[in-house]
Coordinates of C-alpha atoms in Angstrom, one line a residue:
X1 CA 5.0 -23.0 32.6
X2 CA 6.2 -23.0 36.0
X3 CA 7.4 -26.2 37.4
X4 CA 5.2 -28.4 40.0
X5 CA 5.6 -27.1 43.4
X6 CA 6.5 -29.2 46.2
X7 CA 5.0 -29.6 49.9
X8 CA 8.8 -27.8 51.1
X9 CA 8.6 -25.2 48.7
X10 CA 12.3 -25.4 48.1
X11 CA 13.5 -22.6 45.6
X12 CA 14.5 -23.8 42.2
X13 CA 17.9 -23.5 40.6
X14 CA 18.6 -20.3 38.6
X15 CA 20.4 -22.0 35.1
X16 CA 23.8 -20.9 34.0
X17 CA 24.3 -17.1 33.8
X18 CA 26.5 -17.3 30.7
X19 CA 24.2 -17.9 27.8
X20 CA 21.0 -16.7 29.4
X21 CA 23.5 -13.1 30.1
X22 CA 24.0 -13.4 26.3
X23 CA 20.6 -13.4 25.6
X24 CA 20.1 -10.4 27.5
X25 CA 22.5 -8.5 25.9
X26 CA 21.4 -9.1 22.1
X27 CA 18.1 -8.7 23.1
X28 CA 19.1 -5.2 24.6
X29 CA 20.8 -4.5 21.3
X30 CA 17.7 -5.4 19.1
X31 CA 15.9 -3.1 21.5
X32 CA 18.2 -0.4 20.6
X33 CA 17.8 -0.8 17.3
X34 CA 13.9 -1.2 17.0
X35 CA 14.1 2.2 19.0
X36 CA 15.9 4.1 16.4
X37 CA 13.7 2.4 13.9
X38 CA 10.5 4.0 16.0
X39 CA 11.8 7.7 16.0
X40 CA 12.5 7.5 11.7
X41 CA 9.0 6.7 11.4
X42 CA 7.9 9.8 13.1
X43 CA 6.3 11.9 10.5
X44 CA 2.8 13.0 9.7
X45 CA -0.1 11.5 12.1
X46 CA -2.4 11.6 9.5
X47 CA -0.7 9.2 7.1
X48 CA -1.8 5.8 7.1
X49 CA 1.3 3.8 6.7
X50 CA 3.3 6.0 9.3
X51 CA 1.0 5.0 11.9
X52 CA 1.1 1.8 11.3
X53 CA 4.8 1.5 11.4
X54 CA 5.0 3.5 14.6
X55 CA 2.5 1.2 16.5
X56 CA 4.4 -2.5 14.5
X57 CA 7.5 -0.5 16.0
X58 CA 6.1 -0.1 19.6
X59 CA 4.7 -3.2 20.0
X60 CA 8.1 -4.4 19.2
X61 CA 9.5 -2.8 21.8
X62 CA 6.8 -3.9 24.5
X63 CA 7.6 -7.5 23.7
X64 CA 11.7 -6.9 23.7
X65 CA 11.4 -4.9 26.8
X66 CA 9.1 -8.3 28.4
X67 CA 12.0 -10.5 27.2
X68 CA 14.4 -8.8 28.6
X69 CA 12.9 -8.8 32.2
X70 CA 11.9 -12.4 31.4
X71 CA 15.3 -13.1 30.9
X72 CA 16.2 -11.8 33.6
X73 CA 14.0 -13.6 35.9
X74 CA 15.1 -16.7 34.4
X75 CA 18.9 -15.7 35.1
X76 CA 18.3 -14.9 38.9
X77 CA 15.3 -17.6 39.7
X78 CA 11.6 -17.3 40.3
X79 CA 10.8 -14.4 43.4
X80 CA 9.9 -15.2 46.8
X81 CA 6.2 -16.6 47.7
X82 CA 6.0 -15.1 51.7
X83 CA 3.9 -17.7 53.7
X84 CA 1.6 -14.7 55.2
X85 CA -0.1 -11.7 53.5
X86 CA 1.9 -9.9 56.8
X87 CA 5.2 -10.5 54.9
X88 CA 4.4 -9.0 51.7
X89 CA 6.1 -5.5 51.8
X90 CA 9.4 -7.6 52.9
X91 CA 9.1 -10.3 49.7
X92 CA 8.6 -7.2 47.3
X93 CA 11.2 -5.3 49.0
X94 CA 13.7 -8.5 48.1
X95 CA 12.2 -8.9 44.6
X96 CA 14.9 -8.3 42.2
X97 CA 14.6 -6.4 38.9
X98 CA 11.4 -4.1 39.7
X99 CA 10.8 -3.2 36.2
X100 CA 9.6 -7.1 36.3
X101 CA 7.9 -7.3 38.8
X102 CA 6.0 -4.0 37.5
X103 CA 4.4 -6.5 35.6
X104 CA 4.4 -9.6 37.0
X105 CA 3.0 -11.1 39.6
X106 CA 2.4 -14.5 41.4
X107 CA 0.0 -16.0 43.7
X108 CA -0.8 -19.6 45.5
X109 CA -4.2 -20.9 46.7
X110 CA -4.4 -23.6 49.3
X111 CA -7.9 -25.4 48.8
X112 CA -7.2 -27.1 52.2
X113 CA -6.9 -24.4 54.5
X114 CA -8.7 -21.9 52.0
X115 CA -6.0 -19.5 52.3
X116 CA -4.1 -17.2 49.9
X117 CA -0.4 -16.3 49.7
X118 CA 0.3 -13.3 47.1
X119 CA 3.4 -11.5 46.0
X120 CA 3.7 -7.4 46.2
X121 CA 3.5 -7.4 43.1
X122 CA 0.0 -8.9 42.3
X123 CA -1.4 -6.4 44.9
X124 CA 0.1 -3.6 42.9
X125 CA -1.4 -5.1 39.6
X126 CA -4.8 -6.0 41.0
X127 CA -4.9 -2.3 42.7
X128 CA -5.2 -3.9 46.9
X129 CA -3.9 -2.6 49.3
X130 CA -1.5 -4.9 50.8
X131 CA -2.4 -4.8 54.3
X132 CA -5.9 -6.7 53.5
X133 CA -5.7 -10.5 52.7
X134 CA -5.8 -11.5 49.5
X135 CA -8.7 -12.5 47.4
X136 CA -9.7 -16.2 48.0
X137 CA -10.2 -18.5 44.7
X138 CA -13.8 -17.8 45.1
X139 CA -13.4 -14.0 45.7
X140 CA -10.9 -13.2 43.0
X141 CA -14.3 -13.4 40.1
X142 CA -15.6 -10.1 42.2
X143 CA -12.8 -8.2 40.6
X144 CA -13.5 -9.7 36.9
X145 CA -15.6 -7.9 34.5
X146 CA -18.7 -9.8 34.1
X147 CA -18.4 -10.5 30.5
X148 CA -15.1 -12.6 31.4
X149 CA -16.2 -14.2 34.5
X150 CA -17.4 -17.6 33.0
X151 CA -13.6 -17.6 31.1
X152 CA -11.8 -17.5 34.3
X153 CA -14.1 -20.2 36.3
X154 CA -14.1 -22.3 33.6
X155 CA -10.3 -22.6 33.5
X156 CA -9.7 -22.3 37.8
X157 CA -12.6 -25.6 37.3
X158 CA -10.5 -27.5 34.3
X159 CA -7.3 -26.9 36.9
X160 CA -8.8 -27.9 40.1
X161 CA -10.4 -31.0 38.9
X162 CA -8.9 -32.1 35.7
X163 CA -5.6 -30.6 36.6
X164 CA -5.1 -28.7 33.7
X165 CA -2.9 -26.0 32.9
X166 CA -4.2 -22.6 33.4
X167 CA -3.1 -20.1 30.1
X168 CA -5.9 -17.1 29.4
X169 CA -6.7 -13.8 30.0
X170 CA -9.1 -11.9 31.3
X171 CA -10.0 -8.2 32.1
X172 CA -10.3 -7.1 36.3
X173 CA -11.7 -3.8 37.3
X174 CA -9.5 -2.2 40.0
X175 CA -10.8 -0.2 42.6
X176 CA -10.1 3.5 41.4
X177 CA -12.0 2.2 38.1
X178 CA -9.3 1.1 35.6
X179 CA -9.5 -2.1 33.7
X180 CA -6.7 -3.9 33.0
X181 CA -5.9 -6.9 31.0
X182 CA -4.2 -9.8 32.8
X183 CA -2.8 -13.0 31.4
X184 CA -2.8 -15.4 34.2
X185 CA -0.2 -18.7 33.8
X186 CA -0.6 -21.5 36.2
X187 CA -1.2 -25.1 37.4
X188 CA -2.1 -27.3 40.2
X189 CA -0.4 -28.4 42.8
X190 CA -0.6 -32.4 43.7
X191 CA -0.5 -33.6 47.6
X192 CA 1.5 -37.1 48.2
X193 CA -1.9 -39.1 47.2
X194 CA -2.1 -37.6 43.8
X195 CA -5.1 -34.8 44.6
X196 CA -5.0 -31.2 44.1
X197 CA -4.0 -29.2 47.4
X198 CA -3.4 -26.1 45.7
X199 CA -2.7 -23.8 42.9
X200 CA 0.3 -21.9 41.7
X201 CA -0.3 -19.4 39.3
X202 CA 1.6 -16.1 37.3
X203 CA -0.4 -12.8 36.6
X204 CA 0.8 -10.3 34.4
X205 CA -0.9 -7.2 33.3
X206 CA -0.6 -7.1 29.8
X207 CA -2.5 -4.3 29.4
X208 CA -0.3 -2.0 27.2
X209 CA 0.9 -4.9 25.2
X210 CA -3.2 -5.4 24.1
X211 CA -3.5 -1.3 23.6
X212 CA -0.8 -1.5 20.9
X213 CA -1.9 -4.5 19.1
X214 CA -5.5 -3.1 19.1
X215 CA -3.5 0.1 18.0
X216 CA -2.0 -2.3 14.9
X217 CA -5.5 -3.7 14.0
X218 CA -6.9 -0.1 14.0
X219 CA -3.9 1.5 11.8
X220 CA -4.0 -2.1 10.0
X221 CA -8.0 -1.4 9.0
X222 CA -7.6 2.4 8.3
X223 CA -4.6 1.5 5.5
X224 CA -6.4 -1.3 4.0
X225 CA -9.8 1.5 3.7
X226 CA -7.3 3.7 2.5
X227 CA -6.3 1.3 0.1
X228 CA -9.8 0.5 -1.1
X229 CA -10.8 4.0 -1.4
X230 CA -7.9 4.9 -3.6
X231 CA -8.7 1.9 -5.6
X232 CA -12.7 2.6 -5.9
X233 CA -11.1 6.5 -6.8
X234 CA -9.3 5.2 -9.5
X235 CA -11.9 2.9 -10.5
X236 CA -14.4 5.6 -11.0
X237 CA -11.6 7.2 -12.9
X238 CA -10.7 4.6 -15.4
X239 CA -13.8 3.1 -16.4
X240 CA -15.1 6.6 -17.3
X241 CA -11.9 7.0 -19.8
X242 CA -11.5 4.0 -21.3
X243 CA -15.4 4.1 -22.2
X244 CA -14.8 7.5 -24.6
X245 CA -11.8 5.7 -26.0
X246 CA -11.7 3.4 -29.1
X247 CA -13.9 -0.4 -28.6
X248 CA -11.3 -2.2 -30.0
X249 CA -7.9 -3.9 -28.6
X250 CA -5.3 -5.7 -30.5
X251 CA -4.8 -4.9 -33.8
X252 CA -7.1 -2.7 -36.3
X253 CA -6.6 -2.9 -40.0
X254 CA -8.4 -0.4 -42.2
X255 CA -10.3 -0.3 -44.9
X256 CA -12.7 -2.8 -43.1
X257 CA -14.0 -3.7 -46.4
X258 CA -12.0 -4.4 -49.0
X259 CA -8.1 -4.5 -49.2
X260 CA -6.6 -3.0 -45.5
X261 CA -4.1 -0.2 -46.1
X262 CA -3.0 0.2 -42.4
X263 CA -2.5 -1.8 -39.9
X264 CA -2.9 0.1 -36.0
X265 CA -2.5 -1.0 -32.6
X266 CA -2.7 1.4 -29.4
X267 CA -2.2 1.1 -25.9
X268 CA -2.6 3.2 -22.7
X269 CA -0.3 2.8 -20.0
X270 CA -1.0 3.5 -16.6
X271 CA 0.2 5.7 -13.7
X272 CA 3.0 3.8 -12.1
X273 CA 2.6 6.3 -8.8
X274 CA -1.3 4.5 -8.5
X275 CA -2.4 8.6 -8.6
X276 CA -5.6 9.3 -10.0
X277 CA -5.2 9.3 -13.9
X278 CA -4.8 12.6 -16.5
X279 CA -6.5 13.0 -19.5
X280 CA -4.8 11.1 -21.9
X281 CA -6.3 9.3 -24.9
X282 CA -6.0 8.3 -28.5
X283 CA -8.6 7.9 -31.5
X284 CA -8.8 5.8 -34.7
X285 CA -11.9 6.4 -36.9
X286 CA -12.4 5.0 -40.4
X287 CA -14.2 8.4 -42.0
X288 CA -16.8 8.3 -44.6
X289 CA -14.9 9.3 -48.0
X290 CA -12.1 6.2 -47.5
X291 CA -9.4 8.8 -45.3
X292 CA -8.6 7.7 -41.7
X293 CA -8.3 9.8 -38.2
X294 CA -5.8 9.1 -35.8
X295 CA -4.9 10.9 -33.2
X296 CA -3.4 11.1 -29.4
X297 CA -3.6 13.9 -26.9
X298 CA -4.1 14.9 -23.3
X299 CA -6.1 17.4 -21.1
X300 CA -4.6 19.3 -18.2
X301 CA -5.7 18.0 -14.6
X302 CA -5.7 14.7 -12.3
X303 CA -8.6 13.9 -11.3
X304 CA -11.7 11.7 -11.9
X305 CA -14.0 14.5 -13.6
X306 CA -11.4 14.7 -16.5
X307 CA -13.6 12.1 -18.2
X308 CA -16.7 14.4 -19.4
X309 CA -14.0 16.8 -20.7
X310 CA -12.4 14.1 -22.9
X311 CA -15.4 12.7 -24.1
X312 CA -16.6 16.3 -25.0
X313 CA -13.4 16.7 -27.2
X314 CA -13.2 13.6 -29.0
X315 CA -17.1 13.8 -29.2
X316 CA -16.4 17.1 -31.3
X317 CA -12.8 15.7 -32.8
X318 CA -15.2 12.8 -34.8
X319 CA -18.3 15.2 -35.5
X320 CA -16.0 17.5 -37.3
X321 CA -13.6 15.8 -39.0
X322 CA -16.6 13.2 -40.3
X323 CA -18.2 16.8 -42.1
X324 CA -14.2 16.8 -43.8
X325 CA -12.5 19.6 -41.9
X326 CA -9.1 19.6 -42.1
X327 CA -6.4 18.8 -38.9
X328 CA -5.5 22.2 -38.8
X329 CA -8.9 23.5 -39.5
X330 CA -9.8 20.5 -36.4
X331 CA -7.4 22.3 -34.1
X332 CA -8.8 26.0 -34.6
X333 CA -12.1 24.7 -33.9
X334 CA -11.2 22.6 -30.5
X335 CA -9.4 25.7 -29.3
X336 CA -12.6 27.3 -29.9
X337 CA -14.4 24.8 -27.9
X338 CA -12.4 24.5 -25.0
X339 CA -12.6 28.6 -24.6
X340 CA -16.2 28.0 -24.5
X341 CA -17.1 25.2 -21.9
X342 CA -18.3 25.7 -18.7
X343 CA -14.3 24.4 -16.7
X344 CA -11.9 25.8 -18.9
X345 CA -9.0 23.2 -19.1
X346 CA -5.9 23.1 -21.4
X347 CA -5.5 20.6 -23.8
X348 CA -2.8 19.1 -26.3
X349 CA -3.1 16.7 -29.4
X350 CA -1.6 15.7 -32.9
X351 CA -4.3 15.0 -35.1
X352 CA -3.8 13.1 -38.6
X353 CA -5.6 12.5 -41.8
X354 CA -4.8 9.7 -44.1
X355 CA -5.8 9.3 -47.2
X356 CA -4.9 5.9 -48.9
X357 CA -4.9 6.5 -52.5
X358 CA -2.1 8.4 -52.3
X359 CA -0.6 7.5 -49.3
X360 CA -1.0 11.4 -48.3
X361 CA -0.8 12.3 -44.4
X362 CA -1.9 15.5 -43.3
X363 CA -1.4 16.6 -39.4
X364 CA -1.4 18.8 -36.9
X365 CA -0.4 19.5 -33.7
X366 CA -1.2 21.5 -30.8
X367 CA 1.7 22.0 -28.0
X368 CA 2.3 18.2 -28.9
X369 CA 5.3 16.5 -29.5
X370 CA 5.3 15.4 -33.5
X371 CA 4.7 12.0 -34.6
X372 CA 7.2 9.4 -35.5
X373 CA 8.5 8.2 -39.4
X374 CA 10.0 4.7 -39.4
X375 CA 11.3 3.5 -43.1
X376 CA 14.4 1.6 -43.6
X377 CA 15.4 0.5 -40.2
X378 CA 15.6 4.3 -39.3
X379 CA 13.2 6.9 -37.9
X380 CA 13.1 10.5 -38.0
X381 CA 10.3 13.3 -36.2
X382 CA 8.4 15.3 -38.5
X383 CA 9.4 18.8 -38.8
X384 CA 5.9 20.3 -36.8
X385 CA 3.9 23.2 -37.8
X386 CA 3.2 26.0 -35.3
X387 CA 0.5 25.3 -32.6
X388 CA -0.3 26.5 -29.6
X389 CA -1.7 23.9 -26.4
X390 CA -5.6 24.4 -26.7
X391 CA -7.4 26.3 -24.6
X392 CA -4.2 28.7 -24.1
X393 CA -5.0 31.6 -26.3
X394 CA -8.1 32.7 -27.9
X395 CA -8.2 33.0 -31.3
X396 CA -5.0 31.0 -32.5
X397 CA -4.6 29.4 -35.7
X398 CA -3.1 26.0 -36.5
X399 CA -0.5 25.3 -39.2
X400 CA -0.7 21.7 -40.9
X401 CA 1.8 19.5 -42.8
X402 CA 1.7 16.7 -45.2
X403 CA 3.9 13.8 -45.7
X404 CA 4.0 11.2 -48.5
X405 CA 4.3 7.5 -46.7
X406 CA 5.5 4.5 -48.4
X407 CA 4.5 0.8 -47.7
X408 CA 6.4 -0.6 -44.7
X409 CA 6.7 3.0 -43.3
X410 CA 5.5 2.8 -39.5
X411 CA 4.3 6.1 -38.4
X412 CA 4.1 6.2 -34.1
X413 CA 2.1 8.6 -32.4
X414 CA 2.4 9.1 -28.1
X415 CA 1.5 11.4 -25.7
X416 CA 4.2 13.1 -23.4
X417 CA 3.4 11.4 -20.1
X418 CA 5.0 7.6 -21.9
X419 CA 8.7 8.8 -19.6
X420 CA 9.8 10.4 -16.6
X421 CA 10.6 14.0 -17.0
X422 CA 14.3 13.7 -17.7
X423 CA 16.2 16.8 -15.9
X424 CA 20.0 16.0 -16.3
X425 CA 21.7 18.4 -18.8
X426 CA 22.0 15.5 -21.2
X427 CA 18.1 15.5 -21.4
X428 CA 18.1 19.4 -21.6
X429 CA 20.7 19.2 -24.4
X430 CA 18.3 16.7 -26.3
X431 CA 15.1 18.4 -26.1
X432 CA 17.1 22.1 -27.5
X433 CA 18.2 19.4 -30.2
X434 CA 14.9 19.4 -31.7
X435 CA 13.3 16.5 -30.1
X436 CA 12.7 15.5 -26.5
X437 CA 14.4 12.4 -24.4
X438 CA 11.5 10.1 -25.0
X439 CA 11.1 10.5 -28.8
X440 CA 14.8 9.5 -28.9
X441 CA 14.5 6.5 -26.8
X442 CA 11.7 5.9 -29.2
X443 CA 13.5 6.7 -32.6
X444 CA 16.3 3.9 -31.2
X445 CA 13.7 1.5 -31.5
X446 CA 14.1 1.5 -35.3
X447 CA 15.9 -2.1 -35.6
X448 CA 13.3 -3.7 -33.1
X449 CA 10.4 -1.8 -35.4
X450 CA 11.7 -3.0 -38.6
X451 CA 11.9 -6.8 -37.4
X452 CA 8.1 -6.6 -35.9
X453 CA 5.7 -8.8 -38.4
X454 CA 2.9 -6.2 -37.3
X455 CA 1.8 -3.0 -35.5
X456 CA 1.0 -4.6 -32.9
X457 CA 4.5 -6.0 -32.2
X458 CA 5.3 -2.7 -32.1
X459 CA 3.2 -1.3 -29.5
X460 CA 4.6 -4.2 -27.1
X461 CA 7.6 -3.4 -28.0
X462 CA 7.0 0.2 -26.4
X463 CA 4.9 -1.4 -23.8
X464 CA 8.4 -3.7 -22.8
X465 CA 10.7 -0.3 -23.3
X466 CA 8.8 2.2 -20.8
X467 CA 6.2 -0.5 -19.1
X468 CA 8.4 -0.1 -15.8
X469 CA 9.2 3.4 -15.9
X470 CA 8.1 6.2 -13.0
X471 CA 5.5 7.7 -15.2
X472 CA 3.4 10.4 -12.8
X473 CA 1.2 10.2 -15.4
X474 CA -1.1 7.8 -17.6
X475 CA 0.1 7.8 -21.4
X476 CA -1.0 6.8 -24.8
X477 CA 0.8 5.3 -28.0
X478 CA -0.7 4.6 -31.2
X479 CA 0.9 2.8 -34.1
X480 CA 0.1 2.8 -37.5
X481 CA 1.9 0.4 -40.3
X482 CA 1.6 1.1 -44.2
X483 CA 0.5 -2.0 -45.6
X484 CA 0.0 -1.0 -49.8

């Protein structure tokens, strides 16, 4: 706020030049900065967040490029108020620092003689030409826009005869049309008796500054409806996939009558990237003559109408193997199927059949990495019969295997979107190794495995091992634990 003006108008005292020069000079260097800042963000218009750090970055250089000339001013002293409009051209002429005054300009009313005394500058903001006297205290609301009228006389009233401080804004219409914003700073002026003779005031066009934050609150609105519709997308997504898959959460132990032979726990993992979700899923169903399903698998795609597509499969996956077919016999048929539909889509899956009384297991796979043996603080993969992905070729045919488990043995099934593609030539080496990087990470789990009291440990342990990692993909693990 400018200070009170006295009846001799005597100029104020610019402060020292040392500090405020220092000022200047770091705020320069921030500028500098904040520019290079602005041209890295320059990339595609159409993104979101790239708008919205351009704009954040242009605003930020508006207001370091207004403290710099404030700066300024306040290093060299407030300009010159001419006593006549005739003097004008002379008191802009001597303005210093012009970028300023492109911005700011100043103005005195005397209520006793009902004159006006304007700098160049506020001519230049207001759009007048210079030669005709300036706008009287009751002629300056001509050049208001209506709606903002009652803002400006109710703060010229609060000044003139509560002596308040003047600090608003308001929009004025200049004669070729344009409406700019000015923020107008001011205060009255006290005679020897204590009454108001006149008023000082500062007007600065803040026009740009207002276009760039209403820029921010427009790229600030489009990011946050970005954000919601990439949420309501994945919504749509989810809740579609997780209704096909299992009820049940925690832990599952099987038989449900009688003694439980297995104990299971499974868990999907989401997308770290946020991108709509795959196809993923996994399956546990207690069949009719005592044996138990389980299987994991995936179908090709990432997008929200992979739902209908999994639910046909698994649909089909628990019809079939409920009338006793076999995995591999499963796996001919589901190739079979996905030829067939209507969007022909590739799929892959390990399907197993357990049968307790013997403690038999009897899989298949198709294009699908092998499921997991733990026994003994060790694990191993199971060598895999031959199986194409489904939906690849017509007519394949799908091997099977069977394994004898023992109690304690932990048998982990997971789909192949659990890691990050691994590319370095360690990874490479692994997977012509017979086994890819993730089933290794997973086989190393042994110790923690064998120390879990329940399946369900086990799946958190997995959840705790790859939880954080950049999956592109959504992924599945199922774990089942031999209890007799």
């Amino acid at each position: 706020m400018p200070p009170h003006v006295s009846a001799d108008r005597s100029p104020a005292q610019p402060p020292g030049r040392g500090p405020v020069d220092a000022l200047i000079r770091q705020a320069r260097r921030l500028r500098g900065e904040v520019d290079a800042v602005r041209r890295d963000a320059r990339g595609d218009t159409s993104d979101p967040r790239g708008r919205w750090e351009r704009v954040l970055c242009d605003l930020a250089l508006h207001q370091l490029n207004d403290l710099d000339g404030h700066l300024a001013q306040l290093r060299d002293g407030p300009p010159p108020v001419p006593a006549a409009p005739a003097d004008e051209p002379r008191a802009a002429a001597a303005a210093p620092h012009g970028a300023l005054l492109g911005r700011v300009g100043s103005a005195e009313w005397n209520l006793l003689t009902d004159e006006a005394a304007w700098s160049g500058e506020l001519f230049r903001i207001l759009g007048r030409d210079p030669a005709v006297p300036p706008l009287t205290l009751d002629e300056l609301p001509s050049v208001v826009l209506d709606e903002d009228r009652p803002r400006l006389t109710a703060m010229v009233t609060d000044c003139l005869v509560d002596a308040k401080p003047i600090d608003g804004e308001f929009r004025i219409v200049r004669p070729d049309g344009a409406v700019r914003a000015v923020h107008m700073m001011g205060e009255p002026v006290l005679d020897a008796d204590g009454g108001t003779a006149s008023m000082w005031a500062v007007l600065r066009d803040v026009s740009e500054l207002r276009l760039s934050q209403s820029a921010v609150r427009e790229t600030r609105d489009s990011l946050h409806r970005h954000r919601r519709r990439a949420q309501t997308e994945h919504r749509l997504a989810v809740e579609p996939q997780e209704a096909v898959l299992p009820p049940w959460h925690g832990s599952l132990r099987l038989p449900r009558r009688g003694r439980p032979r297995l104990d299971l726990a499974a868990h999907r993992l989401p997308s770290s990237t946020g991108a709509p979700i795959g196809g993923d899923w996994y399956d546990v169903l207690e069949l009719a003559d005592g044996d138990t399903l389980l299987g994991v698998g995936g179908l090709t795609g990432r997008r929200p109408d992979v739902a209908p597509g999994m639910a046909m499969l698994l649909g089909a996956l628990r019809g079939m193997a409920m009338a006793g077919a076999r995995p591999g016999q499963l796996m001919t048929w589901l190739n079979q199927l996905l030829e067939a539909t209507a969007q022909p889509a590739l799929g892959s899956a390990v399907c197993c059949r357990y049968r307790p009384g013997t403690r038999t297991l009897t899989w298949a796979r198709a294009g699908h990495p092998a499921p997991l043996l733990f026994r003994g603080g060790t694990g191993r993969m199971l060598d895999a019969p031959d199986g194409v992905l489904l939906g690849a070729t017509s007519g394949s045919s799908y091997g099977q295997a069977e394994e004898t488990l023992k109690p304690g043995d932990l048998l982990l099934l997971h789909t192949e979107g659990l890691a990050p593609r691994q590319e370095s030539p360690r990874s490479r080496a692994v997977e012509r190794g017979g086994g890819t990087a993730t089933a290794h990470r997973l086989l190393g789990l042994a110790p923690r495995f064998t120390a879990a009291r329940c399946a369900q440990e086990c799946v958190r342990t997995v959840v705790e091992e790859f939880g954080g990692s950049g999956r592109d993909d959504d992924a599945c693990v199922l774990v089942a634990r031999v209890t007799t």
